[in-house]
Amino acid sequence: MRLTTKGRYAVTAMLDLAIHRGRGPIALADIAQRQGISLSYLEQLFSRLRKQSLVSSVRGPGGGYNLARNASEIAVAEVISAVDENVDTTRCAGAHNCQDKNPCLTHDLWQELSSRIYDHLSRISLQDLVERKGVQEVARRQDGQGAKVRVDSFGSSGLSAGA
């Protein structure tokens, strides 16, 4: 499978934004610190995410990034595609030239797997991930303040102080 750190980091950073939304723009430096991702790498990723209208930016003091749409409207597959990643398990990157310029014996198997993975990731929104208990536990630990992840019935969430 050819999902590199670029796609993984983009999903992680977007999930961080989804968890902390409602607090105003989130600085990339804060995401970098919480997630252990290089700030310069995040800047490159967010340039692509902004071009694909997944995030919006606010310049100046107190600036940063916000999700451009509700977390429930952004699929994981869309984030991966926005940073020029693809989920491809074929040896030929889908070109049908795996063996002597023709498909290999198992090409259709790997192509079908790629398709199923993409379909699966297309059905998972950032909000779905925010609502997972394990994600909430990690977010509390990363914030280091005993903050509690808030998930309400309107599909918005954020972190609030207290346990």
Coordinates of N, CA and C in Angstrom, one line a residue:
M1 N 0.8 -1.2 0.0 CA 0.0 0.0 0.0 C 0.9 1.2 0.0
R2 N 0.5 2.2 -0.8 CA 1.4 3.4 -0.9 C 0.8 4.6 -0.2
L3 N 0.4 4.4 1.0 CA -0.1 5.6 1.9 C 1.2 6.0 2.7
T4 N 1.7 7.1 2.4 CA 3.0 7.5 3.0 C 2.7 8.4 4.2
T5 N 3.7 8.9 4.8 CA 3.5 9.8 6.0 C 2.8 11.0 5.6
K6 N 2.9 11.5 4.4 CA 2.2 12.7 3.9 C 0.7 12.5 4.2
G7 N 0.1 11.4 3.7 CA -1.3 11.2 3.9 C -1.7 11.0 5.4
R8 N -0.8 10.2 6.1 CA -1.1 10.0 7.5 C -1.0 11.3 8.3
Y9 N 0.0 12.1 8.1 CA 0.2 13.3 8.8 C -1.0 14.3 8.5
A10 N -1.4 14.3 7.2 CA -2.5 15.2 6.8 C -3.8 14.8 7.6
V11 N -4.1 13.5 7.7 CA -5.3 13.1 8.4 C -5.1 13.4 9.9
T12 N -3.9 13.2 10.5 CA -3.7 13.5 11.9 C -3.9 15.0 12.2
A13 N -3.3 15.8 11.3 CA -3.4 17.3 11.6 C -4.9 17.8 11.4
M14 N -5.6 17.2 10.4 CA -7.0 17.6 10.2 C -7.8 17.1 11.4
L15 N -7.5 15.9 11.9 CA -8.3 15.5 13.1 C -8.0 16.3 14.3
D16 N -6.7 16.8 14.5 CA -6.4 17.7 15.5 C -7.2 19.0 15.4
L17 N -7.3 19.5 14.2 CA -8.2 20.7 14.0 C -9.6 20.4 14.4
A18 N -10.1 19.3 14.0 CA -11.5 18.9 14.3 C -11.7 18.9 15.8
I19 N -10.8 18.3 16.5 CA -10.9 18.1 17.9 C -10.9 19.5 18.6
H20 N -10.1 20.4 18.1 CA -9.9 21.7 18.8 C -10.7 22.8 18.2
R21 N -11.6 22.5 17.2 CA -12.4 23.6 16.6 C -13.3 24.2 17.6
G22 N -13.7 25.4 17.3 CA -14.6 26.2 18.3 C -13.7 27.0 19.2
R23 N -12.4 26.9 19.1 CA -11.5 27.7 19.9 C -10.9 28.8 19.1
G24 N -11.4 29.1 18.0 CA -10.7 30.1 17.1 C -9.7 29.4 16.2
P25 N -9.0 30.2 15.4 CA -8.0 29.6 14.6 C -6.9 28.8 15.4
I26 N -6.5 27.7 14.9 CA -5.5 26.8 15.5 C -4.1 27.0 14.8
A27 N -3.1 27.4 15.6 CA -1.8 27.6 15.0 C -1.1 26.3 14.7
L28 N -0.5 26.3 13.5 CA 0.2 25.1 13.1 C 1.3 24.7 14.1
A29 N 1.9 25.6 14.8 CA 2.9 25.3 15.9 C 2.2 24.5 17.0
D30 N 1.0 24.7 17.3 CA 0.3 24.0 18.3 C 0.0 22.5 17.9
I31 N -0.4 22.4 16.6 CA -0.6 21.0 16.0 C 0.8 20.3 16.0
A32 N 1.8 21.0 15.6 CA 3.1 20.4 15.5 C 3.6 19.9 16.8
Q33 N 3.4 20.6 17.9 CA 3.8 20.2 19.2 C 2.9 19.0 19.7
R34 N 1.6 19.1 19.5 CA 0.8 18.0 20.0 C 1.0 16.7 19.3
Q35 N 1.3 16.8 18.0 CA 1.3 15.6 17.1 C 2.7 15.2 16.8
G36 N 3.7 16.0 17.2 CA 5.1 15.6 16.9 C 5.4 15.6 15.4
I37 N 4.9 16.6 14.7 CA 5.1 16.7 13.2 C 5.9 18.0 13.0
S38 N 6.8 18.0 12.1 CA 7.6 19.2 11.8 C 6.7 20.3 11.4
L39 N 7.0 21.5 11.9 CA 6.2 22.7 11.5 C 6.3 23.0 10.0
S40 N 7.5 22.9 9.4 CA 7.7 23.1 8.0 C 6.9 22.1 7.2
Y41 N 6.9 20.9 7.6 CA 6.1 19.8 6.9 C 4.6 20.2 6.9
L42 N 4.1 20.6 8.1 CA 2.7 21.0 8.2 C 2.4 22.1 7.3
E43 N 3.3 23.1 7.2 CA 3.0 24.2 6.4 C 2.8 23.8 4.9
Q44 N 3.6 22.8 4.5 CA 3.5 22.3 3.1 C 2.1 21.6 2.9
L45 N 1.8 20.8 3.9 CA 0.5 20.0 3.9 C -0.7 21.0 3.9
F46 N -0.6 22.0 4.7 CA -1.8 22.9 4.9 C -1.9 23.8 3.6
S47 N -0.8 24.1 2.9 CA -0.9 24.8 1.7 C -1.8 24.0 0.7
R48 N -1.6 22.7 0.6 CA -2.4 21.8 -0.2 C -3.8 21.7 0.3
L49 N -4.0 21.6 1.6 CA -5.3 21.4 2.1 C -6.2 22.7 1.9
R50 N -5.5 23.9 2.0 CA -6.2 25.1 1.7 C -6.6 25.2 0.3
K51 N -5.7 24.8 -0.6 CA -6.0 24.9 -2.1 C -7.2 24.0 -2.4
Q52 N -7.4 22.9 -1.6 CA -8.5 22.0 -1.9 C -9.8 22.4 -1.0
S53 N -9.7 23.6 -0.4 CA -10.8 24.2 0.4 C -11.2 23.3 1.5
L54 N -10.3 22.6 2.1 CA -10.6 21.8 3.3 C -10.3 22.6 4.6
V55 N -9.4 23.6 4.5 CA -9.1 24.5 5.7 C -9.2 25.9 5.2
S56 N -9.4 26.8 6.1 CA -9.3 28.2 5.8 C -8.3 28.8 6.8
S57 N -7.6 29.8 6.3 CA -6.5 30.4 7.2 C -6.9 31.8 7.6
V58 N -6.3 32.2 8.8 CA -6.5 33.5 9.4 C -5.1 34.0 9.6
R59 N -4.8 35.1 9.0 CA -3.4 35.7 9.2 C -3.3 36.6 10.4
G60 N -2.1 36.9 10.8 CA -1.8 37.8 11.9 C -1.8 37.2 13.2
P61 N -1.6 38.1 14.3 CA -1.6 37.6 15.6 C -2.9 36.8 16.0
G62 N -2.7 35.7 16.6 CA -3.9 34.9 16.9 C -4.4 34.1 15.7
G63 N -3.7 34.2 14.6 CA -4.1 33.5 13.4 C -3.8 32.0 13.4
G64 N -4.2 31.4 12.4 CA -4.1 29.9 12.3 C -5.0 29.4 11.3
Y65 N -5.5 28.1 11.5 CA -6.3 27.5 10.6 C -7.6 27.0 11.3
N66 N -8.7 26.9 10.5 CA -9.9 26.3 10.8 C -10.3 25.3 9.7
L67 N -11.2 24.4 10.1 CA -11.8 23.5 9.1 C -12.7 24.4 8.2
A68 N -12.7 24.2 6.9 CA -13.5 25.0 6.0 C -15.0 24.5 6.0
R69 N -15.2 23.3 6.5 CA -16.5 22.7 6.5 C -16.7 22.0 7.8
N70 N -17.9 21.6 8.1 CA -18.1 20.7 9.3 C -17.3 19.5 9.2
A71 N -16.8 19.0 10.4 CA -16.0 17.8 10.4 C -16.8 16.6 9.9
S72 N -18.1 16.6 10.0 CA -18.9 15.5 9.5 C -19.0 15.5 8.0
E73 N -18.6 16.6 7.4 CA -18.6 16.7 5.9 C -17.3 16.4 5.2
I74 N -16.3 16.1 6.0 CA -14.9 15.9 5.5 C -14.5 14.5 5.7
A75 N -14.4 13.7 4.6 CA -14.1 12.3 4.7 C -12.5 12.1 4.7
V76 N -12.1 11.1 5.4 CA -10.7 10.8 5.5 C -10.1 10.7 4.1
A77 N -10.8 10.0 3.2 CA -10.2 9.8 1.8 C -10.0 11.2 1.1
E78 N -10.9 12.1 1.4 CA -10.8 13.5 0.8 C -9.5 14.2 1.3
V79 N -9.2 14.0 2.5 CA -7.9 14.6 3.1 C -6.7 14.0 2.4
I80 N -6.7 12.7 2.3 CA -5.6 11.9 1.7 C -5.4 12.4 0.2
S81 N -6.5 12.5 -0.5 CA -6.4 12.9 -1.9 C -6.0 14.4 -2.0
A82 N -6.3 15.2 -1.1 CA -6.0 16.6 -1.1 C -4.5 16.9 -1.1
V83 N -3.7 15.9 -0.5 CA -2.3 16.1 -0.4 C -1.6 15.2 -1.4
D84 N -2.3 14.9 -2.5 CA -1.8 14.1 -3.6 C -1.3 12.7 -3.2
E85 N -2.0 12.2 -2.3 CA -1.8 10.8 -2.0 C -2.8 9.9 -2.6
N86 N -2.6 8.6 -2.7 CA -3.6 7.7 -3.1 C -3.4 6.4 -2.4
V87 N -4.5 5.7 -2.3 CA -4.4 4.4 -1.7 C -4.4 3.4 -2.8
D88 N -3.2 2.9 -3.1 CA -3.0 2.0 -4.2 C -2.2 0.8 -3.7
T89 N -2.7 -0.4 -3.8 CA -2.0 -1.6 -3.4 C -1.4 -2.3 -4.6
T90 N -1.6 -1.8 -5.8 CA -1.0 -2.5 -7.0 C 0.5 -2.2 -7.1
R91 N 1.2 -3.1 -7.7 CA 2.6 -2.9 -8.0 C 2.9 -1.9 -9.0
C92 N 1.9 -1.7 -9.9 CA 2.1 -0.8 -11.1 C 1.4 0.6 -10.9
A93 N 0.9 0.9 -9.7 CA 0.2 2.1 -9.4 C -1.0 2.3 -10.3
G94 N -1.7 1.2 -10.6 CA -2.9 1.2 -11.4 C -2.7 1.3 -12.9
A95 N -1.5 1.3 -13.4 CA -1.3 1.5 -14.8 C -1.5 0.2 -15.6
H96 N -1.7 -0.9 -15.0 CA -2.0 -2.2 -15.7 C -0.7 -2.7 -16.5
N97 N 0.4 -2.3 -16.0 CA 1.7 -2.7 -16.7 C 2.6 -3.4 -15.8
C98 N 2.1 -4.1 -14.8 CA 2.9 -4.7 -13.8 C 3.9 -5.8 -14.3
Q99 N 3.6 -6.4 -15.4 CA 4.5 -7.5 -15.8 C 4.6 -7.4 -17.4
D100 N 5.7 -7.1 -17.8 CA 6.0 -7.0 -19.3 C 4.9 -6.1 -20.0
K101 N 4.7 -4.9 -19.4 CA 3.7 -4.0 -19.9 C 2.3 -4.5 -20.0
N102 N 2.0 -5.5 -19.2 CA 0.6 -6.0 -19.1 C 0.3 -6.2 -17.6
P103 N -1.0 -6.4 -17.3 CA -1.3 -6.7 -15.9 C -0.7 -8.0 -15.4
C104 N -0.3 -8.0 -14.2 CA 0.2 -9.3 -13.6 C -1.0 -10.2 -13.2
L105 N -0.6 -11.3 -12.8 CA -1.6 -12.4 -12.4 C -2.6 -11.9 -11.3
T106 N -2.1 -11.1 -10.4 CA -2.9 -10.7 -9.2 C -3.4 -9.2 -9.3
H107 N -3.2 -8.6 -10.4 CA -3.5 -7.2 -10.6 C -4.9 -6.9 -10.1
D108 N -5.9 -7.6 -10.6 CA -7.3 -7.3 -10.3 C -7.6 -7.5 -8.8
L109 N -6.9 -8.4 -8.1 CA -7.1 -8.6 -6.7 C -6.6 -7.3 -6.0
W110 N -5.4 -6.8 -6.3 CA -4.9 -5.7 -5.6 C -5.7 -4.4 -6.0
Q111 N -6.1 -4.3 -7.2 CA -6.9 -3.2 -7.6 C -8.3 -3.1 -6.8
E112 N -8.9 -4.3 -6.6 CA -10.1 -4.4 -5.9 C -9.8 -4.0 -4.4
L113 N -8.7 -4.4 -3.8 CA -8.4 -4.1 -2.5 C -8.2 -2.6 -2.3
S114 N -7.5 -1.9 -3.3 CA -7.3 -0.5 -3.3 C -8.7 0.2 -3.3
S115 N -9.6 -0.3 -4.1 CA -10.9 0.3 -4.2 C -11.7 0.2 -2.9
R116 N -11.6 -0.9 -2.3 CA -12.3 -1.1 -1.0 C -11.7 -0.3 0.1
I117 N -10.4 -0.1 0.1 CA -9.8 0.8 1.1 C -10.3 2.2 0.9
Y118 N -10.2 2.7 -0.3 CA -10.7 4.0 -0.6 C -12.2 4.2 -0.2
D119 N -13.0 3.2 -0.6 CA -14.4 3.3 -0.3 C -14.6 3.4 1.2
H120 N -13.9 2.6 2.0 CA -13.9 2.6 3.4 C -13.6 3.9 4.0
L121 N -12.5 4.5 3.5 CA -12.0 5.8 4.0 C -13.0 6.9 3.6
S122 N -13.7 6.7 2.5 CA -14.7 7.7 2.1 C -15.9 7.8 3.0
R123 N -16.1 6.7 3.7 CA -17.3 6.6 4.6 C -17.0 7.1 6.0
I124 N -15.7 7.4 6.3 CA -15.3 7.8 7.6 C -15.1 9.3 7.6
S125 N -15.8 10.1 8.4 CA -15.6 11.5 8.4 C -14.7 11.8 9.6
L126 N -14.2 13.0 9.6 CA -13.4 13.5 10.7 C -14.2 13.5 12.0
Q127 N -15.5 13.8 11.9 CA -16.4 13.8 13.1 C -16.5 12.3 13.6
D128 N -16.6 11.4 12.7 CA -16.6 10.0 13.2 C -15.4 9.7 14.1
L129 N -14.3 10.1 13.6 CA -13.0 9.9 14.4 C -13.0 10.7 15.7
V130 N -13.5 11.9 15.7 CA -13.6 12.7 16.9 C -14.4 12.0 18.0
E131 N -15.4 11.3 17.6 CA -16.4 10.7 18.5 C -15.8 9.4 19.1
R132 N -14.7 8.9 18.6 CA -14.2 7.6 19.1 C -13.6 7.8 20.4
K133 N -13.9 6.9 21.3 CA -13.4 7.0 22.7 C -11.8 7.1 22.7
G134 N -11.2 6.2 22.0 CA -9.7 6.2 22.0 C -9.1 7.5 21.5
V135 N -9.8 8.2 20.5 CA -9.3 9.5 20.0 C -9.4 10.5 21.1
Q136 N -10.6 10.5 21.8 CA -10.8 11.4 22.9 C -9.8 11.3 24.0
E137 N -9.4 10.0 24.4 CA -8.4 9.8 25.4 C -7.1 10.3 25.0
V138 N -6.7 10.1 23.8 CA -5.4 10.5 23.3 C -5.4 12.1 23.3
A139 N -6.5 12.7 22.8 CA -6.5 14.2 22.8 C -6.4 14.7 24.2
R140 N -7.0 14.1 25.2 CA -6.9 14.6 26.6 C -5.4 14.5 27.0
R141 N -4.8 13.4 26.7 CA -3.4 13.2 27.1 C -2.5 14.2 26.4
Q142 N -2.7 14.5 25.1 CA -1.9 15.4 24.4 C -2.1 16.8 24.9
D143 N -3.3 17.2 25.3 CA -3.5 18.5 25.8 C -2.8 18.7 27.2
G144 N -2.7 17.6 27.9 CA -1.9 17.6 29.1 C -2.5 18.4 30.2
Q145 N -3.8 18.9 30.1 CA -4.4 19.7 31.1 C -5.6 18.9 31.8
G146 N -5.7 17.7 31.4 CA -6.9 17.0 31.9 C -8.1 17.5 31.2
A147 N -8.0 18.1 30.0 CA -9.1 18.6 29.3 C -10.0 17.5 28.9
K148 N -11.3 17.8 28.7 CA -12.2 16.8 28.3 C -12.7 17.1 26.9
V149 N -12.7 16.1 26.0 CA -13.2 16.3 24.7 C -14.7 16.4 24.7
R150 N -15.3 17.4 24.2 CA -16.7 17.7 24.2 C -17.3 17.3 22.8
V151 N -18.3 16.4 22.8 CA -19.0 16.1 21.6 C -20.5 16.3 21.8
D152 N -21.1 17.2 21.1 CA -22.5 17.5 21.3 C -23.4 17.0 20.1
S153 N -24.6 17.1 20.3 CA -25.6 16.5 19.3 C -25.6 17.3 18.0
F154 N -25.0 18.5 18.0 CA -25.0 19.3 16.8 C -23.8 19.1 15.9
G155 N -23.0 18.1 16.3 CA -21.8 17.7 15.4 C -20.6 18.6 15.7
S156 N -20.7 19.5 16.6 CA -19.5 20.3 16.9 C -18.8 19.7 18.2
S157 N -17.5 19.9 18.3 CA -16.8 19.4 19.4 C -15.7 20.3 19.7
G158 N -15.1 20.2 20.8 CA -13.9 20.9 21.2 C -13.4 20.4 22.5
L159 N -12.5 21.1 23.0 CA -12.0 20.6 24.3 C -12.4 21.7 25.4
S160 N -12.8 21.2 26.5 CA -13.1 22.1 27.6 C -12.3 21.7 28.8
A161 N -12.1 22.6 29.7 CA -11.3 22.3 30.9 C -12.1 21.5 31.8
G162 N -11.4 20.7 32.6 CA -12.1 19.9 33.6 C -12.0 18.4 33.2
A163 N -12.4 17.6 34.1 CA -12.3 16.1 33.8 C -13.6 15.5 33.7

